[in-house]
Short mmCIF file of N, CA and C in Angstrom, two decimals:
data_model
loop_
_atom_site.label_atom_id
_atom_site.label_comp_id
_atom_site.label_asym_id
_atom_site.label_seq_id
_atom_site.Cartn_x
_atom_site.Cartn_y
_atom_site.Cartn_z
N UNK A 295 -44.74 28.10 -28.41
CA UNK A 295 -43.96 29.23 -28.89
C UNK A 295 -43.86 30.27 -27.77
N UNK A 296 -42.57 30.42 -27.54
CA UNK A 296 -42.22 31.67 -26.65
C UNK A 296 -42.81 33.06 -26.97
N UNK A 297 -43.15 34.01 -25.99
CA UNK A 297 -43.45 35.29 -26.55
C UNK A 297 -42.08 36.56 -26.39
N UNK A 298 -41.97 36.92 -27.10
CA UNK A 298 -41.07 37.80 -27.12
C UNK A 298 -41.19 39.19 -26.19
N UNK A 299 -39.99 39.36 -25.43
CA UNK A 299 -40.22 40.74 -24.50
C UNK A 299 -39.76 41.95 -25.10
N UNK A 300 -40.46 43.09 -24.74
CA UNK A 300 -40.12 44.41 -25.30
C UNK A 300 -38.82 44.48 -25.06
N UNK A 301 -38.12 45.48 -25.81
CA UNK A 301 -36.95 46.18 -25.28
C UNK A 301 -36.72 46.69 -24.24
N UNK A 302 -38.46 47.20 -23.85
CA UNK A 302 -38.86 48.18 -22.37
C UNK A 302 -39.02 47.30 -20.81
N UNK A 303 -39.28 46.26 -21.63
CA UNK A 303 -39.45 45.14 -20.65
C UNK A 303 -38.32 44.53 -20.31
N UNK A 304 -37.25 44.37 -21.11
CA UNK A 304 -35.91 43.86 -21.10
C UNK A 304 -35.02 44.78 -20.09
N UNK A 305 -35.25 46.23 -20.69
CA UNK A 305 -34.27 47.23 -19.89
C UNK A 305 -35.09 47.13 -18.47
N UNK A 306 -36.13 47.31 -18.04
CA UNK A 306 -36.57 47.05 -16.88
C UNK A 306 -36.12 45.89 -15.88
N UNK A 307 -35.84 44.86 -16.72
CA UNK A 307 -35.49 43.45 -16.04
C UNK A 307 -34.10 43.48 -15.93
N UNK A 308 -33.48 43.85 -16.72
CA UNK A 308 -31.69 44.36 -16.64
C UNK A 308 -31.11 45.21 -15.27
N UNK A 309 -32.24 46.00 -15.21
CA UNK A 309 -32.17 46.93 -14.24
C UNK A 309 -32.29 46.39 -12.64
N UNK A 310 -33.44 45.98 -12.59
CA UNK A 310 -33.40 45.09 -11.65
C UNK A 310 -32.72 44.15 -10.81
N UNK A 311 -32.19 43.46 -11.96
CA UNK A 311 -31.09 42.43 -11.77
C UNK A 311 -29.76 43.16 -11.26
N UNK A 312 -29.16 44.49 -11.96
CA UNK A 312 -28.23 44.77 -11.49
C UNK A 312 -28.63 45.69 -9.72
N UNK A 313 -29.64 46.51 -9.95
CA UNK A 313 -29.99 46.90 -8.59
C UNK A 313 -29.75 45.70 -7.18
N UNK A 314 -29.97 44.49 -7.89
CA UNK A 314 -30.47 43.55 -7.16
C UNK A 314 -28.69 43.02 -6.24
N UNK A 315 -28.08 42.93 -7.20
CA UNK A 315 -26.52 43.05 -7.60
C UNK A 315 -25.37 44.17 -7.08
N UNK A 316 -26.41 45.31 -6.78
CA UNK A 316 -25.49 46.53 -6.33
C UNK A 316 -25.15 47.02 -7.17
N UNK A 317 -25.04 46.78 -8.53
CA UNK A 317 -23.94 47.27 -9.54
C UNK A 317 -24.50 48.39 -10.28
N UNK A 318 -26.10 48.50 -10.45
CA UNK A 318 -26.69 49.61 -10.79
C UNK A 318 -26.34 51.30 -10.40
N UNK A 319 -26.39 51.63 -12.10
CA UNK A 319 -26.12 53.24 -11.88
C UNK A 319 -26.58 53.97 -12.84
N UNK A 320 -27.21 55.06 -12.73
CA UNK A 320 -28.29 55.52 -13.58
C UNK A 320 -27.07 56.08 -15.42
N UNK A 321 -25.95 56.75 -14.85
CA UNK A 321 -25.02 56.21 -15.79
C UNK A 321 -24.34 55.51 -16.63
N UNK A 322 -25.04 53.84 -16.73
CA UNK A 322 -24.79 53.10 -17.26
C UNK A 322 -26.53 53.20 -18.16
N UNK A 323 -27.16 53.34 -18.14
CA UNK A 323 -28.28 53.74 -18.72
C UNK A 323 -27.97 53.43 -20.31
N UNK A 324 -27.53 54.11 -21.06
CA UNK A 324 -27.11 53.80 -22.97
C UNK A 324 -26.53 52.41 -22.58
N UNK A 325 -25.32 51.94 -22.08
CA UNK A 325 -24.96 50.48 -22.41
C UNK A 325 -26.43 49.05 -22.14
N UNK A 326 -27.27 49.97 -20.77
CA UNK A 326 -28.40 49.25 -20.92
C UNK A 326 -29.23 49.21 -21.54
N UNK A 327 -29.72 49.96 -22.75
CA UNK A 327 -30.56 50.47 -23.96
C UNK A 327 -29.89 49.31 -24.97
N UNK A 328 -28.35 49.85 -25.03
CA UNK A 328 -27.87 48.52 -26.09
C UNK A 328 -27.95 47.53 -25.72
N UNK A 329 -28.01 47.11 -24.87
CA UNK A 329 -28.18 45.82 -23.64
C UNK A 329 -29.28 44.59 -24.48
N UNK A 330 -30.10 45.98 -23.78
CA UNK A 330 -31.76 45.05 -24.18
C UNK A 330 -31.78 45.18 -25.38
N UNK A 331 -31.57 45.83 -26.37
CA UNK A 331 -32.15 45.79 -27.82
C UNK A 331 -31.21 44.73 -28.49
N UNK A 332 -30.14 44.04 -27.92
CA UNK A 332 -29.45 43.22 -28.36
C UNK A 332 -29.98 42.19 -27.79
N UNK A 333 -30.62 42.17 -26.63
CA UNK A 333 -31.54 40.59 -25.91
C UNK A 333 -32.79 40.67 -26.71
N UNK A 334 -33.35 41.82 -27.11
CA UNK A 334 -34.55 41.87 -28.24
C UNK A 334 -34.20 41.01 -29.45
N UNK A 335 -33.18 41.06 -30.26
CA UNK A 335 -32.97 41.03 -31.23
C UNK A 335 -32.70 39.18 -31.08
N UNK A 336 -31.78 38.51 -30.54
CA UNK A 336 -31.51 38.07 -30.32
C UNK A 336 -32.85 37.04 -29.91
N UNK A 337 -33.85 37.60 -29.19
CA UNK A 337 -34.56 36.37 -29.28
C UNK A 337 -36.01 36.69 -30.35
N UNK A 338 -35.55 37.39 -31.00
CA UNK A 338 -36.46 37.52 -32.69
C UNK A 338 -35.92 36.72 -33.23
N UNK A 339 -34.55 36.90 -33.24
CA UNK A 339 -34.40 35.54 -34.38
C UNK A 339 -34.37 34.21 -33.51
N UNK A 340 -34.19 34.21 -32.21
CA UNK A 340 -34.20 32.93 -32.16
C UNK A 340 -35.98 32.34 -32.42
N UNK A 341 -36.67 33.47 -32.02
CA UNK A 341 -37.77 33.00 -32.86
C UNK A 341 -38.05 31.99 -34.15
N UNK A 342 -37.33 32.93 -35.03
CA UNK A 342 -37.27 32.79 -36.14
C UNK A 342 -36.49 31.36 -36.47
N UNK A 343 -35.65 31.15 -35.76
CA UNK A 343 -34.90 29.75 -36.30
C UNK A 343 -35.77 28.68 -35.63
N UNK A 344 -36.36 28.81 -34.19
CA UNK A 344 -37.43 28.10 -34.26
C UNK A 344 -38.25 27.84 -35.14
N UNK A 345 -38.85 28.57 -35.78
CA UNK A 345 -39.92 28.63 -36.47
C UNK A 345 -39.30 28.09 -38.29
N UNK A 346 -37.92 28.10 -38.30
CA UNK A 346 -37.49 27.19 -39.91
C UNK A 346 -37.21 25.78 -39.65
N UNK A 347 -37.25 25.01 -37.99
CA UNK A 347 -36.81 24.14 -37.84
C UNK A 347 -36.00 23.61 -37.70
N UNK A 348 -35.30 25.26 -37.18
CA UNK A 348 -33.87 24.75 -36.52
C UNK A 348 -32.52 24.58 -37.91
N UNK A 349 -33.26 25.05 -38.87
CA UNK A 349 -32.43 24.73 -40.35
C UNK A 349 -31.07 25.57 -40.22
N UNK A 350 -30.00 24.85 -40.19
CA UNK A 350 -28.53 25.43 -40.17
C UNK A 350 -27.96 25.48 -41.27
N UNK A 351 -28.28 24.88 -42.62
CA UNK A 351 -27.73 25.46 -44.18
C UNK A 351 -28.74 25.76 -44.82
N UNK A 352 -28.53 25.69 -45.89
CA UNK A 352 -28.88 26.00 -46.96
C UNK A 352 -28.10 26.53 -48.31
N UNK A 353 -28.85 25.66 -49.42
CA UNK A 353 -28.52 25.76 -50.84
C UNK A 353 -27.97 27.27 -50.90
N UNK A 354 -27.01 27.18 -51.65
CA UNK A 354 -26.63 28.77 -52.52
C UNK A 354 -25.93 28.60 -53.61
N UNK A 355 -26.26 29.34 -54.43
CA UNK A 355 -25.66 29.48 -55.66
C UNK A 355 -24.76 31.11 -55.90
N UNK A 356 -22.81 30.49 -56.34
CA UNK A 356 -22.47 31.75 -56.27
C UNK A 356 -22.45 32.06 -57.34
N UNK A 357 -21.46 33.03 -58.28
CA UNK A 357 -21.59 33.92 -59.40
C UNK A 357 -21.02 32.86 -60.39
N UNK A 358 -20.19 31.94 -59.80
CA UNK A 358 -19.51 30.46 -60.68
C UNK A 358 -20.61 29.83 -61.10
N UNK A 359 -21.96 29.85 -60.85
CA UNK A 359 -22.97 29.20 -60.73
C UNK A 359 -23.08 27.82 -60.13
N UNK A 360 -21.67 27.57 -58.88
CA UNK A 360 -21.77 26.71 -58.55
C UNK A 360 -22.60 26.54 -57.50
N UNK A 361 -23.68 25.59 -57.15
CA UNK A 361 -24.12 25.03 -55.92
C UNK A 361 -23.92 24.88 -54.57
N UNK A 362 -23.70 25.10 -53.17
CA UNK A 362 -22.77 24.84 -52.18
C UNK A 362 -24.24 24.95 -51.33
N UNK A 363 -23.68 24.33 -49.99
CA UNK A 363 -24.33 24.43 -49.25
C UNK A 363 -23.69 25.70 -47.83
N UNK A 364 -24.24 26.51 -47.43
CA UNK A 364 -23.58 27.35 -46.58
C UNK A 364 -24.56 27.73 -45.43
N UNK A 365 -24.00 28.25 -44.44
CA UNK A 365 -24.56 28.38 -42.94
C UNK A 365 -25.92 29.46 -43.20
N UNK A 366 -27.44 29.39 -42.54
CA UNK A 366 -28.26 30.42 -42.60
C UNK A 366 -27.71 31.53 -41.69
N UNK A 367 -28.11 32.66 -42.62
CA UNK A 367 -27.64 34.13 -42.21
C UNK A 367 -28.29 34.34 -40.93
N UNK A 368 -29.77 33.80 -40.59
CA UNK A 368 -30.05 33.81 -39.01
C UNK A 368 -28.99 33.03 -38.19
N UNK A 369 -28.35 32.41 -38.44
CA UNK A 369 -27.56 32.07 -37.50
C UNK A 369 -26.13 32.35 -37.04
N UNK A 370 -25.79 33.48 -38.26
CA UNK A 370 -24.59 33.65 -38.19
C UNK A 370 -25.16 35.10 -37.40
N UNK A 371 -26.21 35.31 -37.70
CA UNK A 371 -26.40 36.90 -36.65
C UNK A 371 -26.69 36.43 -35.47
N UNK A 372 -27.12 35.31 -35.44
CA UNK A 372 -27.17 35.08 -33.43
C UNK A 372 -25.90 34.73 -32.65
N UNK A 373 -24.86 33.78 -34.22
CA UNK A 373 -23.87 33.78 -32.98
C UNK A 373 -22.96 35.21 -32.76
N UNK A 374 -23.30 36.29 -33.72
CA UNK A 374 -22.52 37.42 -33.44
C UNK A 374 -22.96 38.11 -32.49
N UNK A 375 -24.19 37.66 -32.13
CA UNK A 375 -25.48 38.36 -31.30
C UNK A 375 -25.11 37.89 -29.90
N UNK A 376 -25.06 36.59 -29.78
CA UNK A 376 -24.15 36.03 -28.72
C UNK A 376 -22.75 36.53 -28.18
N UNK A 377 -21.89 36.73 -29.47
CA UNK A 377 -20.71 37.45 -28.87
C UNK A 377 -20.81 38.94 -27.97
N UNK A 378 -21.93 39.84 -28.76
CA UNK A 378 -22.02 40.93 -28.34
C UNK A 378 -22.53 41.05 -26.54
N UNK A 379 -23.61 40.34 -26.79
CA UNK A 379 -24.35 39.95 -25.17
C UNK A 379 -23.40 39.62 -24.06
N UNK A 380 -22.35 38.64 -24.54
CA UNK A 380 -21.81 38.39 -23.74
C UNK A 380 -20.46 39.47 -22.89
N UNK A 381 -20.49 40.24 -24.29
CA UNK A 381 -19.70 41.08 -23.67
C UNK A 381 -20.16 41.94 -23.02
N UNK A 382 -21.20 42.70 -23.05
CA UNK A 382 -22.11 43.76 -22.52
C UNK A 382 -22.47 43.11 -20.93
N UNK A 383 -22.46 41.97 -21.11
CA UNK A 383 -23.19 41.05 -19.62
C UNK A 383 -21.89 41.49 -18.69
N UNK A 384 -20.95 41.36 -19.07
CA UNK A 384 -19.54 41.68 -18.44
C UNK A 384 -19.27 43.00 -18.02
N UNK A 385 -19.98 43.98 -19.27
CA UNK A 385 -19.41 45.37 -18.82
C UNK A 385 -20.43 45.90 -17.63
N UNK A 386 -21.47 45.35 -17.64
CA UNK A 386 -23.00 45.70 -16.99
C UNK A 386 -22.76 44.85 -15.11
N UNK A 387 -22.00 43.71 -15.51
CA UNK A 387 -21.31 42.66 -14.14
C UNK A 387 -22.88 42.07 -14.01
N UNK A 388 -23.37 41.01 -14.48
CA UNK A 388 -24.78 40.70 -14.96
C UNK A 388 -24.44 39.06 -15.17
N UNK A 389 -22.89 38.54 -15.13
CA UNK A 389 -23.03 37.46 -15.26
C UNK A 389 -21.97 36.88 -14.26
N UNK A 390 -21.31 35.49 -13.99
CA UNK A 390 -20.35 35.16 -12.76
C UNK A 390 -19.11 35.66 -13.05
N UNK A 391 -18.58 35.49 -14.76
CA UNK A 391 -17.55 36.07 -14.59
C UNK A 391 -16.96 37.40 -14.63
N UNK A 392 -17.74 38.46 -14.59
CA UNK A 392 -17.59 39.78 -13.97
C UNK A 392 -17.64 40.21 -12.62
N UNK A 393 -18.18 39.13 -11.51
CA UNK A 393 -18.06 38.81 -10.11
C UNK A 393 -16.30 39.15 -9.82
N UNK A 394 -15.96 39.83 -8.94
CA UNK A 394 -14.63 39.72 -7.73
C UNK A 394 -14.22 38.76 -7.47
N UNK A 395 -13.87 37.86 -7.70
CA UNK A 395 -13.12 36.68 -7.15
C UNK A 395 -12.08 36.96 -7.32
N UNK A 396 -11.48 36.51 -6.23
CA UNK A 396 -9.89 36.84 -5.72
C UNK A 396 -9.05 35.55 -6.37
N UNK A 397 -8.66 36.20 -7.31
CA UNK A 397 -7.50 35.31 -7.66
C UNK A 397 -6.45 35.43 -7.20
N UNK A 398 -5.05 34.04 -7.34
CA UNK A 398 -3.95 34.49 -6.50
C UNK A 398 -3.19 35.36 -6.89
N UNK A 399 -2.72 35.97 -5.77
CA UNK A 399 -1.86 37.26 -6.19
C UNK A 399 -0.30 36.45 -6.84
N UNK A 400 0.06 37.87 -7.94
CA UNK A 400 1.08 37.26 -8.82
C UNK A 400 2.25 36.60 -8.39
N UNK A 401 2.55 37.24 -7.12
CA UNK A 401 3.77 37.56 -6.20
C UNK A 401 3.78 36.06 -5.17
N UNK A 402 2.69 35.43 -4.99
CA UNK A 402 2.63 33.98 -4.27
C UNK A 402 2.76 33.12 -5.95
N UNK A 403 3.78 32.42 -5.41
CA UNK A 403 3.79 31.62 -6.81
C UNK A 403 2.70 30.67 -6.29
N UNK A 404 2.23 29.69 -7.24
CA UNK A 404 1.54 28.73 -7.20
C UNK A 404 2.40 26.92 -7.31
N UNK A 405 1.94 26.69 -5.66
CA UNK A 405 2.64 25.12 -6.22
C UNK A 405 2.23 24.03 -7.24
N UNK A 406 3.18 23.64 -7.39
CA UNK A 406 3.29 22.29 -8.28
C UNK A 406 2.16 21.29 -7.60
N UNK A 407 1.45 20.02 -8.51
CA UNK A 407 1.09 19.24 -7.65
C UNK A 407 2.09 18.41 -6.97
N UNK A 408 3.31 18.47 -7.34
CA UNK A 408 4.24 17.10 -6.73
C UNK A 408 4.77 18.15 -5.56
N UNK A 409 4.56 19.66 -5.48
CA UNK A 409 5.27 20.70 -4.34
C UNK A 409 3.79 19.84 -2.94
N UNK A 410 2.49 20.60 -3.76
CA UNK A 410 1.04 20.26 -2.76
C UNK A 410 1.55 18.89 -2.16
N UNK A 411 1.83 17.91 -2.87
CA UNK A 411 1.84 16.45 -2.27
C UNK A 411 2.53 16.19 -1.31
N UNK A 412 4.09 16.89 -1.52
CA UNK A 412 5.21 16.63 -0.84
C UNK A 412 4.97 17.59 0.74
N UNK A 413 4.11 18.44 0.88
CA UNK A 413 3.50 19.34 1.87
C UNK A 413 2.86 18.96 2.80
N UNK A 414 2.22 17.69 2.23
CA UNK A 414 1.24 16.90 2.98
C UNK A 414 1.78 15.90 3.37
N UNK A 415 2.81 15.48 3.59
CA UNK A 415 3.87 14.63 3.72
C UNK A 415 4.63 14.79 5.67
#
């Protein structure tokens, strides 16, 4: 079983990483607070779904009193938990695709493969 890191420990390691990165600025400070308490959270429950065995339904009964089987609520908060992270990783530049890469400019069209082929010709 994994041990879980503080929030304090998280924002510390966030920090780092972006210092490490250049991208650090004491102004981004609150998006890194939400940062980590969303990497906190996030691996509580993944705790937690460890610890049910990985269980992805479960029985429910609605007001029809019918039976169904439907997704566990831990998992629908990690994958929202996931969405959030990922976006924050972006605003923070913490992951590759918030990296500079030069894409082509609009104004160079892009060849065809039968244009590339005929080039090499």
């Amino acid at each position: 079983m994994t041990t879980v890191k503080t929030k304090k420990q998280l924002k510390s390691s966030i920090i780092r990483e972006m210092k490490n990165l250049n991208t650090y600025k004491k102004e981004y400070n609150n998006l890194i607070e939400i940062y980590a308490g969303l990497l906190h959270q996030y691996q509580v429950f993944e705790m937690q779904f460890e610890e049910s065995g990985y269980q992805i339904t479960e029985e429910y009964t609605n007001k029809a009193n019918a039976t169904n089987q439907r997704k566990v609520p831990i998992l629908t908060a990690m994958e929202s938990l996931r969405k959030d992270i990922v976006s924050y990783s972006d605003r923070l530049c913490l992951n590759p695709k918030s990296l500079n890469i030069e894409q082509p400019k609009k104004s160079e069209p892009i060849a065809s493969p039968l244009d590339q082929f005929l080039a090499k010709k």
